[in-house]
Amino acid sequence: MYLKNAWYVAGWESHLDDGLLARTICDEPIVFFRGENGEVGALEDRCCHRSAPLSVGRLQGNEVECGYHGLRFDKTGQCTAIPTQELVPPGACVRSYPVVLKNRWIWIWMGEATQADESLIPDYFFKDSPDWATIDDYFYVKCNYQSYIDIQLDQSHSPFVHPDTLGNVAKLKVKPTVTREPRELKCERLFPNDDPPPLWAKAANIEGKGDSWNRWVYTPPASIMFDVGAAQAGTGAFEGNREHGITVHNAHAITPETATTTHHFWSNARDFGLNDPAMDEQLSVIRKVFREDVAICEAVQRRVNQFPDAPQIDVAMDHPTLQARNLLARLIEEESQSSAA
Ligand code: FES
Ligand SMILES: [Fe+2]
């Protein structure tokens, strides 16, 4: 079950540079394209004539031409031309999806088109702001998207999955504070007057103790934003004054492809060391960290596939991830009730 009346990231804008882009989202095959006029379209990837995938056709101007018998479709999904006849039969169309470009990502609305509301797309301004430097990537992950969301929201795995980079059992003593809102979940862990991570201490010129923080916002179904950083201790960073510190934002779009495969689009953004290749190099360790998440989640999926009905025990430290799952489950339940009504 997926939340349908919601925005999912389908790719980086740059993925449209090479013509037709085929991507399955929530088990639905979709073809994305950018016409000569610059407008982006997203169509059901199945021709209404003999079911050829439109993604193996061609982009012609602002339209997609099927690669089997040449029927053409505009971005609304309407068939506009058939090479062998003048008349386009009634009903010759494919489904089109609302699609929006924002912060260099392609966002698609998987539900009822009339309910698509752009204001629900999270604002990840740091992804395309000149005041931020980013490291960007895309991973294809062979696991369920909710278990991959779990690992992003769960910090208790760090000492075990990332022992060389993030591992710090002592920091786990600081319990997360979780705040639930109607369509958002927020989590905060603050480390006042503490030893900040060495990389942050160096970048922020922190002498002695620092105030560091780790916050995330989960926007169901599939978007997460992290706000982490450190400042000289006692300079008001927790209250919003970051003049004496540095900030890193991570944006994660964790889009279900199928029940057991996931698209992960991500950006790591920083407000220091802009245009500094050495800092890029130093922070590219984040890619290694995220690949460690991929490895454990794919290993878990293999066992779940083997033992799909095996029970799992929850422990106290799971409460942020359980709340995230509960929030999404409630939204899916509300959606199914309103569509049944
Ligand atoms: S299957 Fe597409 S034109 Fe025939
Ligand atoms: Fe991790």
Coordinates of C-alpha atoms and ligand atoms in Angstrom, one line a residue:
M1 CA 0.0 0.0 0.0
Y2 CA 1.3 3.4 -0.9
L3 CA 0.1 6.9 -0.1
K4 CA -1.1 8.1 -3.5
N5 CA -2.2 11.7 -2.9
A6 CA 1.4 12.8 -2.2
W7 CA 4.5 14.0 -4.0
Y8 CA 7.4 11.7 -4.6
V9 CA 10.8 12.5 -6.2
A10 CA 11.2 10.8 -9.5
G11 CA 14.7 12.0 -10.3
W12 CA 17.2 14.8 -10.7
E13 CA 16.3 17.4 -13.3
S14 CA 19.5 16.4 -15.1
H15 CA 18.0 12.9 -15.7
L16 CA 15.8 14.5 -18.3
D17 CA 18.8 15.7 -20.4
D18 CA 19.1 12.4 -22.3
G19 CA 15.5 12.2 -23.7
L20 CA 12.9 9.8 -22.3
L21 CA 13.3 8.7 -18.7
A22 CA 11.7 5.4 -17.6
R23 CA 11.1 5.1 -13.9
T24 CA 8.7 2.9 -11.9
I25 CA 7.2 4.6 -8.9
C26 CA 4.8 2.9 -6.5
D27 CA 4.7 -0.1 -8.9
E28 CA 3.5 2.2 -11.7
P29 CA 5.7 2.4 -14.8
I30 CA 6.1 6.0 -15.9
V31 CA 7.9 7.8 -18.7
F32 CA 9.2 11.4 -18.0
F33 CA 10.3 13.8 -20.6
R34 CA 11.1 17.5 -21.2
G35 CA 9.8 18.9 -24.5
E36 CA 11.5 21.4 -26.8
N37 CA 9.4 24.1 -25.1
G38 CA 11.0 23.2 -21.7
E39 CA 7.8 21.7 -20.2
V40 CA 8.1 18.4 -18.4
G41 CA 5.6 15.6 -18.8
A42 CA 5.0 12.3 -17.0
L43 CA 2.9 9.7 -18.7
E44 CA 1.9 6.1 -18.0
D45 CA 4.6 4.0 -19.7
R46 CA 2.2 1.9 -21.7
C47 CA 0.9 2.8 -25.1
C48 CA -2.9 2.5 -25.4
H49 CA -2.6 0.8 -28.8
R50 CA -0.7 -2.5 -28.1
S51 CA 0.9 -1.8 -24.7
A52 CA 4.4 -1.0 -25.9
P53 CA 6.4 0.9 -23.3
L54 CA 6.4 4.5 -24.5
S55 CA 9.9 4.9 -22.9
V56 CA 11.3 2.8 -25.7
G57 CA 9.9 5.3 -28.3
R58 CA 11.2 8.7 -29.1
L59 CA 10.9 12.3 -28.0
Q60 CA 9.6 14.3 -30.9
G61 CA 9.4 18.0 -30.2
N62 CA 7.0 18.3 -27.2
E63 CA 5.5 14.8 -27.7
V64 CA 6.4 11.2 -27.2
E65 CA 6.2 8.9 -30.2
C66 CA 5.6 5.2 -29.5
G67 CA 8.4 3.0 -30.8
Y68 CA 6.1 0.4 -32.1
H69 CA 3.6 2.0 -34.6
G70 CA 4.3 5.7 -34.1
L71 CA 1.2 6.9 -32.2
R72 CA 2.1 10.3 -30.6
F73 CA 1.1 11.6 -27.2
D74 CA 1.3 15.1 -25.7
K75 CA 2.0 15.9 -22.1
T76 CA -1.7 15.6 -21.2
G77 CA -1.6 12.0 -22.4
Q78 CA -3.8 12.7 -25.4
C79 CA -3.0 10.8 -28.6
T80 CA -2.4 13.6 -31.2
A81 CA -1.5 11.6 -34.3
I82 CA -1.6 8.2 -35.8
P83 CA 0.7 7.8 -38.9
T84 CA -1.7 5.6 -40.9
Q85 CA -4.9 7.5 -40.5
E86 CA -6.4 11.0 -40.1
L87 CA -8.8 10.3 -37.3
V88 CA -7.7 9.7 -33.7
P89 CA -10.2 7.4 -32.1
P90 CA -12.0 8.5 -28.9
G91 CA -10.3 7.2 -25.8
A92 CA -6.9 7.1 -27.4
C93 CA -5.0 8.5 -24.5
V94 CA -2.7 7.4 -21.6
R95 CA -2.7 8.6 -18.0
S96 CA -0.7 11.7 -17.3
Y97 CA 0.6 12.7 -13.9
P98 CA 1.1 16.2 -12.3
V99 CA 4.8 16.9 -12.3
V100 CA 6.8 19.8 -10.9
L101 CA 10.5 20.8 -10.9
K102 CA 11.7 22.1 -7.6
N103 CA 15.1 22.3 -6.0
R104 CA 16.6 20.4 -9.0
W105 CA 14.4 17.4 -8.4
I106 CA 11.5 16.1 -10.4
W107 CA 8.4 15.7 -8.2
I108 CA 5.4 13.6 -9.2
W109 CA 1.9 13.4 -7.7
M110 CA 0.8 9.8 -7.8
G111 CA -2.8 10.3 -6.8
E112 CA -5.9 12.2 -8.0
A113 CA -4.6 15.0 -10.3
T114 CA -7.2 17.5 -9.1
Q115 CA -5.8 17.2 -5.6
A116 CA -2.2 17.9 -6.5
D117 CA -1.1 20.8 -4.3
E118 CA 2.4 22.2 -4.9
S119 CA 2.5 23.9 -1.5
L120 CA 2.9 20.4 0.0
I121 CA 6.3 19.9 -1.6
P122 CA 9.0 20.5 1.1
D123 CA 11.2 23.5 0.5
Y124 CA 14.8 22.2 0.3
F125 CA 16.1 25.6 -0.6
F126 CA 19.7 24.7 0.1
K127 CA 19.8 22.3 -2.9
D128 CA 19.9 25.2 -5.3
S129 CA 21.1 28.2 -3.4
P130 CA 24.4 29.9 -4.2
D131 CA 25.0 30.1 -0.4
W132 CA 25.3 26.3 -0.1
A133 CA 27.7 23.7 -1.7
T134 CA 26.2 20.3 -2.3
I135 CA 27.3 16.7 -2.9
D136 CA 24.5 14.9 -4.8
D137 CA 23.8 11.4 -5.8
Y138 CA 21.3 8.6 -6.6
F139 CA 21.3 5.1 -5.3
Y140 CA 19.1 2.2 -6.4
V141 CA 18.4 0.1 -3.3
K142 CA 17.1 -3.4 -3.2
C143 CA 14.9 -3.1 -0.1
N144 CA 11.5 -1.8 1.0
Y145 CA 11.3 2.0 1.1
Q146 CA 9.9 2.0 4.7
S147 CA 12.8 0.0 6.0
Y148 CA 15.1 2.4 4.2
I149 CA 13.3 5.4 5.8
D150 CA 13.8 3.7 9.1
I151 CA 17.5 3.7 8.9
Q152 CA 17.6 7.4 8.0
L153 CA 15.5 8.2 11.1
D154 CA 17.2 5.8 13.4
Q155 CA 20.5 7.0 14.9
S156 CA 20.9 4.0 17.2
H157 CA 22.5 2.0 14.3
S158 CA 25.4 4.4 13.8
P159 CA 28.0 2.8 16.2
F160 CA 27.4 -0.6 14.5
V161 CA 26.8 0.2 10.8
H162 CA 29.2 3.2 10.7
P163 CA 31.8 2.4 13.3
D164 CA 34.6 4.2 11.4
T165 CA 32.7 7.4 10.6
L166 CA 29.7 8.2 12.8
G167 CA 30.0 5.6 15.5
N168 CA 29.7 7.0 19.0
V169 CA 27.9 5.0 21.6
A170 CA 28.3 7.8 24.2
K171 CA 26.2 10.2 22.1
L172 CA 23.3 7.7 22.1
K173 CA 22.7 8.6 25.7
V174 CA 21.1 11.8 24.5
K175 CA 17.5 10.7 23.9
P176 CA 15.7 12.1 20.9
T177 CA 12.7 14.5 21.4
V178 CA 10.1 13.6 18.8
T179 CA 7.3 16.0 17.9
R180 CA 4.3 14.9 15.8
E181 CA 2.3 17.3 13.6
P182 CA -0.6 16.4 11.3
R183 CA 1.7 15.8 8.2
E184 CA 5.2 15.9 9.7
L185 CA 7.3 14.3 12.3
K186 CA 10.3 16.2 13.9
C187 CA 13.1 14.9 16.0
E188 CA 15.8 16.7 17.9
R189 CA 18.9 15.8 19.8
L190 CA 21.0 18.5 21.3
F191 CA 24.6 18.2 22.7
P192 CA 25.4 21.3 24.7
N193 CA 28.9 22.1 25.9
D194 CA 30.3 18.9 24.4
D195 CA 33.1 17.8 22.2
P196 CA 31.8 18.5 18.7
P197 CA 32.7 16.1 15.8
P198 CA 36.3 17.0 14.8
L199 CA 35.3 17.9 11.2
W200 CA 32.7 20.4 12.4
A201 CA 35.0 21.8 15.1
K202 CA 37.7 22.5 12.5
A203 CA 35.2 24.0 9.9
A204 CA 33.7 26.2 12.6
N205 CA 37.0 27.2 14.3
I206 CA 35.5 25.9 17.6
E207 CA 38.0 26.2 20.5
G208 CA 37.2 23.9 23.4
K209 CA 33.6 22.9 23.9
G210 CA 30.8 23.3 21.4
D211 CA 27.1 23.1 21.1
S212 CA 26.1 20.6 18.4
W213 CA 22.7 19.4 17.2
N214 CA 21.0 16.8 15.1
R215 CA 17.5 17.5 13.9
W216 CA 15.4 15.9 11.3
V217 CA 12.0 16.5 9.7
Y218 CA 10.1 13.6 8.1
T219 CA 7.5 14.6 5.6
P220 CA 5.5 11.6 4.7
P221 CA 5.5 9.6 2.6
A222 CA 9.1 9.8 1.5
S223 CA 11.0 13.1 2.2
I224 CA 13.5 13.7 5.0
M225 CA 15.5 16.8 5.8
F226 CA 18.4 16.8 8.3
D227 CA 19.8 19.8 10.0
V228 CA 23.1 19.1 11.8
G229 CA 26.0 21.2 12.9
A230 CA 28.0 22.8 15.6
A231 CA 28.9 26.1 17.1
Q232 CA 31.1 27.6 19.8
A233 CA 29.5 26.6 23.1
G234 CA 27.1 29.1 24.6
T235 CA 26.7 31.3 21.5
G236 CA 23.0 30.7 21.1
A237 CA 23.1 28.2 18.2
F238 CA 20.2 26.2 19.7
E239 CA 18.1 29.4 19.7
G240 CA 18.9 30.2 16.1
N241 CA 22.1 32.2 16.1
R242 CA 24.5 30.2 13.9
E243 CA 27.1 33.0 13.4
H244 CA 29.6 31.1 15.4
G245 CA 29.0 27.7 13.8
I246 CA 28.4 25.7 10.7
T247 CA 25.4 23.9 9.3
V248 CA 24.9 20.8 7.2
H249 CA 21.6 19.9 5.6
N250 CA 20.9 16.5 4.1
A251 CA 17.8 16.0 1.9
H252 CA 16.7 12.5 1.3
A253 CA 14.0 11.5 -1.2
I254 CA 13.2 7.8 -0.6
T255 CA 10.8 6.8 -3.4
P256 CA 9.3 3.3 -3.6
E257 CA 9.8 1.6 -6.9
T258 CA 8.2 -1.7 -5.8
A259 CA 7.6 -3.4 -2.5
T260 CA 11.2 -4.5 -2.4
T261 CA 13.1 -1.8 -4.4
T262 CA 13.7 1.9 -3.7
H263 CA 15.1 5.0 -5.4
H264 CA 17.2 7.1 -3.1
F265 CA 17.9 10.7 -4.3
W266 CA 20.0 12.7 -1.9
S267 CA 21.9 15.9 -1.4
N268 CA 24.4 16.8 1.3
A269 CA 24.6 20.6 1.6
R270 CA 26.9 22.8 3.7
D271 CA 27.2 26.5 4.3
F272 CA 31.0 26.5 4.6
G273 CA 33.9 25.6 2.4
L274 CA 32.0 26.7 -0.7
N275 CA 34.0 26.1 -3.9
D276 CA 36.5 24.1 -1.9
P277 CA 37.4 20.8 -3.6
A278 CA 39.3 19.7 -0.5
M279 CA 36.1 20.1 1.6
D280 CA 34.2 18.2 -1.1
E281 CA 36.7 15.4 -0.7
Q282 CA 36.6 15.5 3.0
L283 CA 32.8 15.4 3.1
S284 CA 32.4 12.8 0.4
V285 CA 32.8 10.3 3.2
I286 CA 29.0 10.7 3.5
R287 CA 28.7 8.6 0.3
K288 CA 30.5 5.7 2.1
V289 CA 28.2 6.2 5.1
F290 CA 25.1 6.0 3.0
R291 CA 26.4 3.0 1.1
E292 CA 26.8 1.3 4.5
D293 CA 23.1 2.0 5.1
V294 CA 22.3 0.4 1.7
A295 CA 24.3 -2.7 2.5
I296 CA 22.6 -3.4 5.8
C297 CA 19.1 -2.6 4.5
E298 CA 19.6 -4.9 1.5
A299 CA 20.8 -7.7 3.8
V300 CA 17.7 -7.2 5.9
Q301 CA 15.5 -7.4 2.8
R302 CA 17.0 -10.7 1.8
R303 CA 16.1 -12.2 5.2
V304 CA 12.6 -10.7 5.1
N305 CA 12.1 -12.2 1.7
Q306 CA 13.2 -15.6 3.1
F307 CA 11.0 -15.3 6.3
P308 CA 8.2 -12.8 5.4
D309 CA 6.0 -13.8 8.3
A310 CA 8.7 -13.9 11.0
P311 CA 7.8 -11.6 13.9
Q312 CA 10.0 -8.6 14.8
I313 CA 10.5 -7.4 18.3
D314 CA 10.4 -3.6 19.0
V315 CA 12.7 -2.0 21.6
A316 CA 12.5 1.4 23.2
M317 CA 15.0 3.1 20.9
D318 CA 12.7 2.4 17.9
H319 CA 10.2 5.0 19.0
P320 CA 11.1 7.7 16.3
T321 CA 10.9 5.1 13.5
L322 CA 7.7 3.6 14.9
Q323 CA 6.1 7.0 15.1
A324 CA 7.1 7.7 11.5
R325 CA 5.6 4.4 10.4
N326 CA 2.4 5.1 12.4
L327 CA 2.0 8.6 10.8
L328 CA 2.3 7.2 7.3
A329 CA 0.0 4.3 8.1
R330 CA -2.6 6.8 9.4
L331 CA -2.4 8.9 6.2
I332 CA -2.7 5.8 4.0
E333 CA -5.7 4.6 6.1
E334 CA -7.4 8.1 5.8
E335 CA -6.8 8.1 2.1
S336 CA -8.3 4.6 1.6
Q337 CA -11.4 5.6 3.8
S338 CA -12.0 8.8 1.8
S339 CA -11.7 7.0 -1.5
A340 CA -14.1 4.3 -0.3
A341 CA -16.6 7.0 0.8
Ligands
FES1 S1 1.8 -0.1 -29.5 FE1 2.2 2.0 -29.5 S2 1.7 2.6 -31.5 FE2 1.2 0.5 -31.4
FE2 FE 23.1 5.2 8.7

